[in-house]
Coordinates of C-alpha atoms and ligand atoms in Angstrom, one line a residue:
X967 CA -118.0 103.5 38.2
X968 CA -115.0 101.3 38.6
X969 CA -114.2 98.9 35.8
X970 CA -114.4 95.2 36.7
X971 CA -110.9 93.9 37.5
X972 CA -109.6 91.6 34.7
X973 CA -106.2 90.1 35.2
X974 CA -104.4 87.4 33.3
X975 CA -101.7 84.7 33.7
X976 CA -99.9 84.3 30.4
X977 CA -97.5 81.4 30.5
X978 CA -95.6 80.1 27.6
X979 CA -96.1 76.3 27.4
X980 CA -92.4 75.6 27.1
X981 CA -92.0 73.9 30.5
X982 CA -93.8 72.8 33.7
X983 CA -95.4 75.2 36.1
X984 CA -92.5 76.4 38.2
X985 CA -92.5 78.3 41.4
X986 CA -92.1 81.6 39.7
X987 CA -95.0 81.0 37.3
X988 CA -97.2 79.6 40.1
X989 CA -96.4 82.6 42.2
X990 CA -97.4 85.0 39.4
X991 CA -100.6 83.0 38.7
X992 CA -101.5 83.1 42.4
X993 CA -101.1 86.8 42.8
X994 CA -103.2 87.4 39.8
X995 CA -105.8 85.0 41.0
X996 CA -105.8 86.7 44.5
X997 CA -106.3 90.1 43.0
X998 CA -109.1 88.9 40.8
X999 CA -110.9 87.2 43.7
X1000 CA -110.2 90.0 46.1
X1001 CA -112.0 92.4 43.7
X1002 CA -114.7 90.0 42.5
X1003 CA -113.0 90.3 39.1
X1004 CA -112.0 87.9 36.4
X1005 CA -108.9 85.7 36.2
X1006 CA -107.9 84.8 32.6
X1007 CA -105.5 82.2 31.4
X1008 CA -103.8 83.0 28.2
X1009 CA -101.4 80.6 26.5
X1010 CA -98.5 82.4 24.9
X1011 CA -97.5 79.8 22.4
X1012 CA -96.0 81.8 19.7
X1013 CA -92.6 80.0 20.0
X1014 CA -93.9 77.1 17.9
X1015 CA -90.7 75.0 18.4
X1016 CA -90.7 75.0 22.1
X1017 CA -94.4 75.1 22.9
X1018 CA -96.2 71.8 23.4
X1019 CA -99.7 70.6 24.3
X1020 CA -98.2 68.5 27.1
X1021 CA -96.7 71.5 28.8
X1022 CA -100.0 73.4 28.4
X1023 CA -101.7 70.5 30.0
X1024 CA -99.2 70.3 32.9
X1025 CA -99.5 74.0 33.5
X1026 CA -103.3 73.8 33.7
X1027 CA -103.1 70.7 35.9
X1028 CA -100.7 72.4 38.2
X1029 CA -103.0 75.4 38.5
X1030 CA -105.9 73.2 39.2
X1031 CA -103.9 71.4 41.9
X1032 CA -103.2 74.7 43.6
X1033 CA -106.9 75.7 43.3
X1034 CA -106.3 78.6 40.8
X1035 CA -109.4 78.3 38.8
X1036 CA -109.7 80.6 35.8
X1037 CA -112.8 82.3 34.6
X1038 CA -111.8 82.5 30.9
X1039 CA -109.2 80.5 29.0
X1040 CA -108.5 77.4 27.1
X1041 CA -111.1 74.6 27.7
X1042 CA -113.2 77.0 29.7
X1043 CA -113.8 79.5 26.9
X1044 CA -115.1 83.1 27.3
X1045 CA -116.1 86.2 25.4
X1046 CA -112.6 87.3 24.6
X1047 CA -111.2 84.2 23.1
X1048 CA -109.5 82.4 21.6
X1049 CA -107.1 82.2 24.5
X1050 CA -104.1 80.7 22.7
X1051 CA -102.0 83.2 20.9
X1052 CA -101.4 80.8 18.0
X1053 CA -105.1 81.0 17.3
X1054 CA -105.1 84.9 17.3
X1055 CA -102.8 85.5 14.4
X1056 CA -105.4 87.4 12.3
X1057 CA -105.7 89.9 15.0
X1058 CA -101.9 90.5 15.3
X1059 CA -101.7 90.9 11.5
X1060 CA -104.6 93.3 11.3
X1061 CA -103.1 95.8 13.8
X1062 CA -99.6 95.4 12.4
X1063 CA -101.0 96.3 8.9
X1064 CA -102.7 99.3 10.4
X1065 CA -99.4 100.5 11.9
X1066 CA -97.7 100.1 8.6
X1067 CA -100.4 102.1 6.9
X1068 CA -100.1 104.8 9.4
X1069 CA -96.4 104.9 8.9
X1070 CA -95.6 103.7 12.4
X1071 CA -94.1 100.4 11.3
X1072 CA -92.3 99.2 8.2
X1073 CA -91.9 96.0 6.3
X1074 CA -88.6 94.1 6.0
X1075 CA -89.3 91.2 3.8
X1076 CA -92.3 89.4 5.4
X1077 CA -91.4 90.8 8.8
X1078 CA -93.1 93.9 10.2
X1079 CA -91.0 96.3 12.4
X1080 CA -92.1 99.1 14.7
X1081 CA -90.4 102.4 14.2
X1082 CA -89.4 103.7 17.6
X1083 CA -90.4 107.4 17.8
X1084 CA -87.7 109.7 19.1
X1085 CA -87.9 112.0 22.0
X1086 CA -90.9 110.5 23.6
X1087 CA -90.9 109.8 27.4
X1088 CA -92.3 106.4 28.2
X1089 CA -93.5 106.3 31.8
X1090 CA -95.7 104.2 34.0
X1091 CA -96.5 104.0 37.7
X1092 CA -95.8 100.5 38.8
X1093 CA -97.9 99.5 41.8
X1094 CA -95.0 97.8 43.3
X1095 CA -91.9 99.5 42.0
X1096 CA -93.2 103.1 41.7
X1097 CA -92.7 105.4 38.8
X1098 CA -90.5 104.1 36.0
X1099 CA -89.6 106.3 33.0
X1100 CA -87.3 105.9 30.0
X1101 CA -86.8 107.9 26.9
X1102 CA -87.9 106.2 23.7
X1103 CA -84.5 107.0 22.2
X1104 CA -82.9 104.3 24.4
X1105 CA -85.0 101.7 22.6
X1106 CA -84.3 100.1 19.2
X1107 CA -87.0 99.4 16.6
X1108 CA -89.1 96.5 17.7
X1109 CA -90.0 93.5 15.6
X1110 CA -93.8 93.1 15.6
X1111 CA -94.3 90.2 13.2
X1112 CA -91.4 87.9 12.5
X1113 CA -90.6 86.6 9.0
X1114 CA -92.4 83.4 9.8
X1115 CA -95.6 85.3 10.4
X1116 CA -95.6 84.9 14.2
X1117 CA -95.9 87.9 16.5
X1118 CA -93.2 88.7 19.0
X1119 CA -93.9 88.6 22.7
X1120 CA -93.8 92.4 23.2
X1121 CA -96.2 93.0 20.5
X1122 CA -98.8 90.2 21.0
X1123 CA -98.9 91.0 24.7
X1124 CA -100.1 94.5 24.0
X1125 CA -102.8 93.4 21.5
X1126 CA -104.1 90.8 23.8
X1127 CA -104.0 92.8 27.0
X1128 CA -106.0 95.5 25.2
X1129 CA -108.4 93.3 23.3
X1130 CA -109.0 91.1 26.4
X1131 CA -109.8 94.2 28.5
X1132 CA -107.0 93.5 31.0
X1133 CA -107.1 96.1 33.7
X1134 CA -104.0 95.0 35.7
X1135 CA -100.8 93.4 34.3
X1136 CA -99.3 91.5 37.2
X1137 CA -96.1 89.6 36.3
X1138 CA -92.5 89.0 37.2
X1139 CA -90.1 91.9 37.6
X1140 CA -88.0 90.4 34.8
X1141 CA -90.6 92.1 32.5
X1142 CA -90.0 95.6 33.8
X1143 CA -87.5 96.3 31.0
X1144 CA -90.1 95.1 28.4
X1145 CA -92.8 97.4 29.7
X1146 CA -91.6 100.6 27.9
X1147 CA -91.5 98.8 24.6
X1148 CA -95.1 97.8 25.2
X1149 CA -96.1 101.3 26.2
X1150 CA -94.9 102.6 22.8
X1151 CA -97.2 100.2 21.1
X1152 CA -100.1 101.1 23.3
X1153 CA -99.4 104.7 22.4
X1154 CA -99.1 104.1 18.7
X1155 CA -102.5 102.3 18.7
X1156 CA -104.1 105.1 20.8
X1157 CA -104.9 102.6 23.6
X1158 CA -105.0 103.2 27.4
X1159 CA -102.4 101.5 29.5
X1160 CA -103.5 98.9 32.0
X1161 CA -102.1 99.2 35.6
X1162 CA -98.8 97.5 35.9
X1163 CA -97.6 95.7 39.0
X1164 CA -94.3 93.7 38.8
X1165 CA -93.6 91.0 41.4
X1166 CA -90.3 90.6 43.2
X1167 CA -87.9 88.0 42.1
X1168 CA -87.8 84.8 44.1
X1169 CA -84.4 83.7 45.4
X1170 CA -83.0 80.7 47.3
X1171 CA -81.9 81.1 50.9
X1172 CA -78.4 81.7 49.6
X1173 CA -79.7 84.7 47.6
X1174 CA -79.1 82.9 44.3
X1175 CA -81.6 82.5 41.6
X1176 CA -84.0 79.7 42.4
X1177 CA -83.0 76.3 41.1
X1178 CA -83.3 72.6 41.9
X1179 CA -80.8 73.0 44.8
X1180 CA -83.3 74.9 46.8
X1181 CA -85.9 72.2 46.9
X1182 CA -89.0 71.7 44.7
X1183 CA -89.1 73.8 41.6
X1184 CA -92.2 72.5 39.8
X1185 CA -95.6 72.5 41.5
X1186 CA -95.9 68.7 41.1
X1187 CA -92.8 68.1 43.1
X1188 CA -94.5 69.7 46.1
X1189 CA -97.4 67.3 45.7
X1190 CA -95.1 64.3 45.4
X1191 CA -93.2 65.4 48.5
X1192 CA -96.4 65.3 50.4
X1193 CA -97.2 69.0 50.7
X1194 CA -100.9 70.1 50.6
X1195 CA -102.2 72.5 48.0
X1196 CA -103.4 74.8 50.7
X1197 CA -100.0 75.1 52.3
X1198 CA -98.2 75.6 49.0
X1199 CA -100.8 78.2 48.2
X1200 CA -100.2 79.8 51.7
X1201 CA -96.4 79.6 51.2
X1202 CA -96.4 81.2 47.7
X1203 CA -98.7 84.0 48.9
X1204 CA -96.1 84.9 51.5
X1205 CA -93.4 85.4 48.9
X1206 CA -93.4 89.2 48.6
X1207 CA -96.5 89.8 50.5
X1208 CA -97.7 89.6 54.1
X1209 CA -101.1 89.2 55.6
X1210 CA -100.1 91.6 58.3
X1211 CA -99.4 91.0 62.1
X1212 CA -96.7 88.4 61.2
X1213 CA -99.6 86.1 60.4
X1214 CA -98.0 83.1 58.6
X1215 CA -100.7 80.5 58.4
X1216 CA -103.9 81.4 56.7
X1217 CA -106.6 79.9 54.5
X1218 CA -107.4 80.7 50.9
X1219 CA -110.4 82.8 52.0
X1220 CA -108.3 84.8 54.4
X1221 CA -105.7 85.5 51.8
X1222 CA -108.4 86.6 49.3
X1223 CA -109.9 89.0 51.8
X1224 CA -106.6 90.4 53.0
X1225 CA -104.7 90.6 49.7
X1226 CA -103.6 94.0 48.5
X1227 CA -101.5 94.6 45.4
X1228 CA -100.1 97.8 46.9
X1229 CA -98.7 95.9 49.8
X1230 CA -96.5 93.7 47.6
X1231 CA -92.9 94.2 48.8
X1232 CA -90.3 95.0 46.1
X1233 CA -87.4 93.3 47.8
X1234 CA -86.6 89.9 46.4
X1235 CA -88.5 87.2 48.2
X1236 CA -86.6 84.3 49.8
X1237 CA -87.8 80.8 49.1
X1238 CA -87.4 78.9 52.3
X1239 CA -88.4 75.2 52.4
X1240 CA -88.3 75.2 56.3
X1241 CA -91.0 77.8 56.3
X1242 CA -93.1 75.6 53.9
X1243 CA -92.6 72.7 56.3
X1244 CA -93.9 74.7 59.2
X1245 CA -96.9 76.0 57.2
X1246 CA -97.7 72.5 55.9
X1247 CA -97.5 71.0 59.4
X1248 CA -99.9 73.7 60.7
X1249 CA -102.4 73.1 57.8
X1250 CA -102.2 69.3 58.4
X1251 CA -103.2 69.8 62.0
X1252 CA -106.2 71.8 61.0
X1253 CA -107.6 69.2 58.6
X1254 CA -110.6 67.1 59.1
X1255 CA -109.4 63.5 60.0
X1256 CA -111.0 62.0 56.9
X1257 CA -109.4 64.6 54.6
X1258 CA -106.1 64.1 56.3
X1259 CA -106.4 60.3 55.6
X1260 CA -107.0 60.9 51.9
X1261 CA -103.7 62.8 51.8
X1262 CA -101.6 60.3 53.7
X1263 CA -103.1 57.1 52.2
X1264 CA -101.2 57.3 48.9
X1265 CA -97.9 57.4 50.7
X1266 CA -98.8 54.4 52.8
X1267 CA -99.6 52.6 49.6
X1268 CA -96.4 53.7 48.1
X1269 CA -94.6 52.1 51.1
X1270 CA -96.4 48.9 50.3
X1271 CA -98.5 48.9 53.5
X1272 CA -101.8 46.9 53.6
X1273 CA -104.1 50.0 53.9
X1274 CA -107.2 48.0 52.8
X1275 CA -106.9 45.6 55.8
X1276 CA -108.3 48.4 58.0
X1277 CA -111.4 50.5 58.4
X1278 CA -111.4 54.1 57.4
X1279 CA -112.2 55.3 60.9
X1280 CA -109.3 53.3 62.4
X1281 CA -106.9 54.8 59.9
X1282 CA -108.1 58.3 60.3
X1283 CA -107.9 57.9 64.1
X1284 CA -104.4 56.6 63.8
X1285 CA -103.3 59.8 62.2
X1286 CA -105.1 61.8 64.8
X1287 CA -102.9 60.0 67.4
X1288 CA -99.9 61.6 65.8
X1289 CA -101.0 64.9 67.2
X1290 CA -99.4 67.0 64.5
X1291 CA -96.2 65.0 64.0
X1292 CA -94.9 65.0 60.5
X1293 CA -94.3 68.1 58.4
X1294 CA -95.7 66.5 55.2
X1295 CA -98.2 63.8 54.4
X1296 CA -95.3 61.7 53.4
X1297 CA -93.7 62.1 56.8
X1298 CA -97.0 61.5 58.6
X1299 CA -97.3 58.3 56.7
X1300 CA -93.8 57.2 57.7
X1301 CA -94.4 58.1 61.4
X1302 CA -97.5 56.1 61.5
X1303 CA -96.6 53.0 59.5
X1304 CA -96.9 50.7 62.6
X1305 CA -100.6 51.4 62.8
X1306 CA -101.1 49.9 59.4
X1307 CA -98.8 46.9 59.7
X1308 CA -96.5 45.1 62.2
X1309 CA -94.0 44.4 59.4
X1310 CA -92.1 47.6 59.5
X1311 CA -91.9 47.3 63.3
X1312 CA -90.1 44.0 63.0
X1313 CA -87.8 45.4 60.4
X1314 CA -86.7 48.2 62.8
X1315 CA -86.6 46.2 66.1
X1316 CA -85.6 42.7 67.1
X1317 CA -85.9 42.9 70.9
X1318 CA -82.3 42.0 71.4
X1319 CA -81.6 45.0 73.7
X1320 CA -83.8 43.4 76.4
X1321 CA -82.1 40.6 78.5
X1322 CA -83.9 37.6 80.0
X1323 CA -84.3 39.1 83.4
X1324 CA -85.9 42.2 82.0
X1325 CA -88.1 40.1 79.8
X1326 CA -89.4 38.2 82.8
X1327 CA -90.3 41.6 84.4
X1328 CA -92.0 42.7 81.2
X1329 CA -94.0 39.5 81.0
X1330 CA -95.3 40.0 84.5
X1331 CA -96.3 43.6 83.8
X1332 CA -97.7 43.1 80.3
X1333 CA -99.7 40.0 81.5
X1334 CA -101.5 42.2 84.0
X1335 CA -101.8 45.1 81.6
X1336 CA -103.5 42.9 79.0
X1337 CA -106.0 41.9 81.6
X1338 CA -107.2 45.4 82.4
X1339 CA -111.0 45.7 81.9
X1340 CA -110.6 49.1 80.3
X1341 CA -108.4 49.2 77.3
X1342 CA -108.0 52.9 77.4
X1343 CA -104.8 55.0 77.5
X1344 CA -105.7 56.7 80.8
X1345 CA -106.5 53.5 82.6
X1346 CA -103.3 51.8 81.2
X1347 CA -101.2 54.7 82.3
X1348 CA -102.6 54.7 85.8
X1349 CA -102.1 51.0 86.1
X1350 CA -98.5 51.3 84.9
X1351 CA -97.7 53.9 87.4
X1352 CA -99.0 52.0 90.4
X1353 CA -97.5 48.8 89.1
X1354 CA -94.0 50.3 88.7
X1355 CA -94.2 51.9 92.2
X1356 CA -95.3 48.6 93.8
X1357 CA -92.6 46.6 92.0
X1358 CA -89.9 49.2 92.2
X1359 CA -89.4 49.2 88.5
X1360 CA -88.8 52.4 86.7
X1361 CA -91.7 53.5 84.5
X1362 CA -89.4 54.0 81.5
X1363 CA -88.1 50.4 81.9
X1364 CA -91.6 49.1 81.1
X1365 CA -92.7 51.9 78.8
X1366 CA -89.7 51.9 76.5
X1367 CA -89.8 48.2 75.6
X1368 CA -93.5 48.5 75.1
X1369 CA -93.0 51.4 72.7
X1370 CA -90.3 49.5 70.8
X1371 CA -92.5 46.4 70.5
X1372 CA -95.5 48.3 69.3
X1373 CA -93.9 50.9 67.1
X1374 CA -90.3 50.0 66.5
X1375 CA -89.4 53.6 67.2
X1376 CA -87.8 55.4 70.1
X1377 CA -90.0 58.4 69.6
X1378 CA -93.8 58.0 69.2
X1379 CA -97.0 59.5 70.5
X1380 CA -97.8 58.4 74.1
X1381 CA -97.2 54.6 74.2
X1382 CA -100.5 53.9 75.9
X1383 CA -102.4 56.0 73.3
X1384 CA -100.7 53.8 70.7
X1385 CA -101.6 50.6 72.5
X1386 CA -105.2 51.8 72.9
X1387 CA -105.4 52.6 69.2
X1388 CA -103.8 49.3 68.1
X1389 CA -106.3 47.4 70.2
X1390 CA -105.7 44.7 72.9
X1391 CA -105.3 41.8 70.5
X1392 CA -102.8 43.5 68.2
X1393 CA -100.8 44.8 71.1
X1394 CA -100.7 41.3 72.6
X1395 CA -99.5 39.8 69.3
X1396 CA -96.7 42.2 69.0
X1397 CA -95.5 41.8 72.6
X1398 CA -95.6 38.1 72.4
X1399 CA -93.5 38.2 69.2
X1400 CA -90.6 39.8 71.2
X1401 CA -91.1 37.5 74.2
X1402 CA -92.5 40.4 76.3
X1403 CA -95.7 38.5 77.0
X1404 CA -96.6 34.9 77.8
Ligands
LIG2228 N1 -95.4 84.7 28.3 C1 -94.8 85.6 29.1 C2 -94.0 84.8 30.1 O1 -94.1 83.7 30.3 C3 -95.8 86.5 29.8 C4 -95.3 87.7 30.4 C5 -96.4 88.7 30.8 O2 -97.1 88.3 31.7 O3 -96.5 89.7 30.1 O4 -93.1 85.4 30.8

C-alpha cells in the first residue's frame, strides 16, 4: 500500500511571501492535492533575530490569498505539532544527545557538532534533477546545535521531515547542495530518506535573479496591482511546469488533476509579467459578473468614484460592457470610470475639438436619437446609419463626438452599447454639457 503523501512548505518568517516562496508552496500544495495527501506548513523560525510574528502572519495571509490552504500547521494544529521550530527544541536536543552518545557527534562548548564520516557516498534520485551523488569527504563537520541552543537549518529540517512523516521534500534548487548534508544525518539516525524534488530557479526576462525590477516580488503586490488570486496561481504553476498541449489558462481544479512532479522542468523558469497580464485578462473574462464587480470595486473607490450611487446590477453590467478590456482589475476600473461618474469624462474632454457647425449637426442628430422609442444599442446603431446616409454625414463624425462626450476616451466599447448602458437621461445630460444636444 502506498503511503499517504505528506509534503511541507517550510518558510523562515524573515520576510514577506515572495514569488520564490509562493512558487514552492504552490507546487507542494498541488502535489498534496493531486494525491489526496496532506500539505503541512512549518515555520522555520530558528533565526531568532530575524524571525518575527508579523512576517509569519504575512506569509500565512499571502498563502490564504492564493488559496493554498494547509492541513496541518500553526493556527490549524495537527497530530505532528508543534509546527514552529522554536517550539520543538526538546526534540532537536534529544536526537543531538543521542548522536553524541553514539559517538557520531561531539560537543564544542555548548554546541553540538556532527562528525562527517569518511568515504561514504551520499546519493539521492532527485525527481527533477536526476541522480545526485557526492562523497562525504567533500563535506565538513556540520553544526547541529549552536552555542545558543538553537538547531541549524540542515539539522532541524531532517528531524522535522522525519518526525512529521514527510514523504516528499519539494523546495528550491538552491537547497540541492544542502541535501547531502541532510542525508548524512538521516543515515546516522537510521532513518529513510524522503523523496526529493528540487524546483528550478525563477529568473527575470533578462535572465537575472528575480528582483523588484521585474515587477511584483511579494504576493501582496500582485493583489494591489489588481491581479486575481486565480491568475497568480495559474501563472506561478506555469513556472517550471506545463499542463500539456501549450495550455496556458487553467483553473485550480485542472491544475490539481494535471500536476505531475516528474514533469517539472529543470531549466530555470522565466518570470514574465506580460504572460501574467494575458492570463489575468483571460481569468477576468471567465468570471461571474458579480464576482468581477467585487474585484474591481475597490479600485473605483480608490479612484474616488461614487460607487454607492449605483445599483449592483448596473455596475456589474457596466463591466460586462468592457468585453474583456483591461488586463487587471485596476485597469478594468480605469477603463470603465465613466460608467460610475461623469466627472472623469469632463476632466479628460472639453468638447473644444468640435466647431459650431459640427455642433449644430450633432444637435440635430442627437435630438432625434434621444427620441428613439427603443433605447437599445442595436436600434440606436440602425438609426445612426440611416440618419448619416440621409444627411450625408459620415458615421464617424457623429459617433466619435458621442463617444468623447459619454466616455472622454477615444477608445471604448461600442458607443451605442455605452449609451444604452448609461441610460437615456444620463446620456442626454452629458451631451448637453458639451453643447451636443439642445
Ligand atoms: N526554511 C528553509 C527556507 O526557507 C526551508 C528549506 C526547505 O524546504 O528545506 O529556505
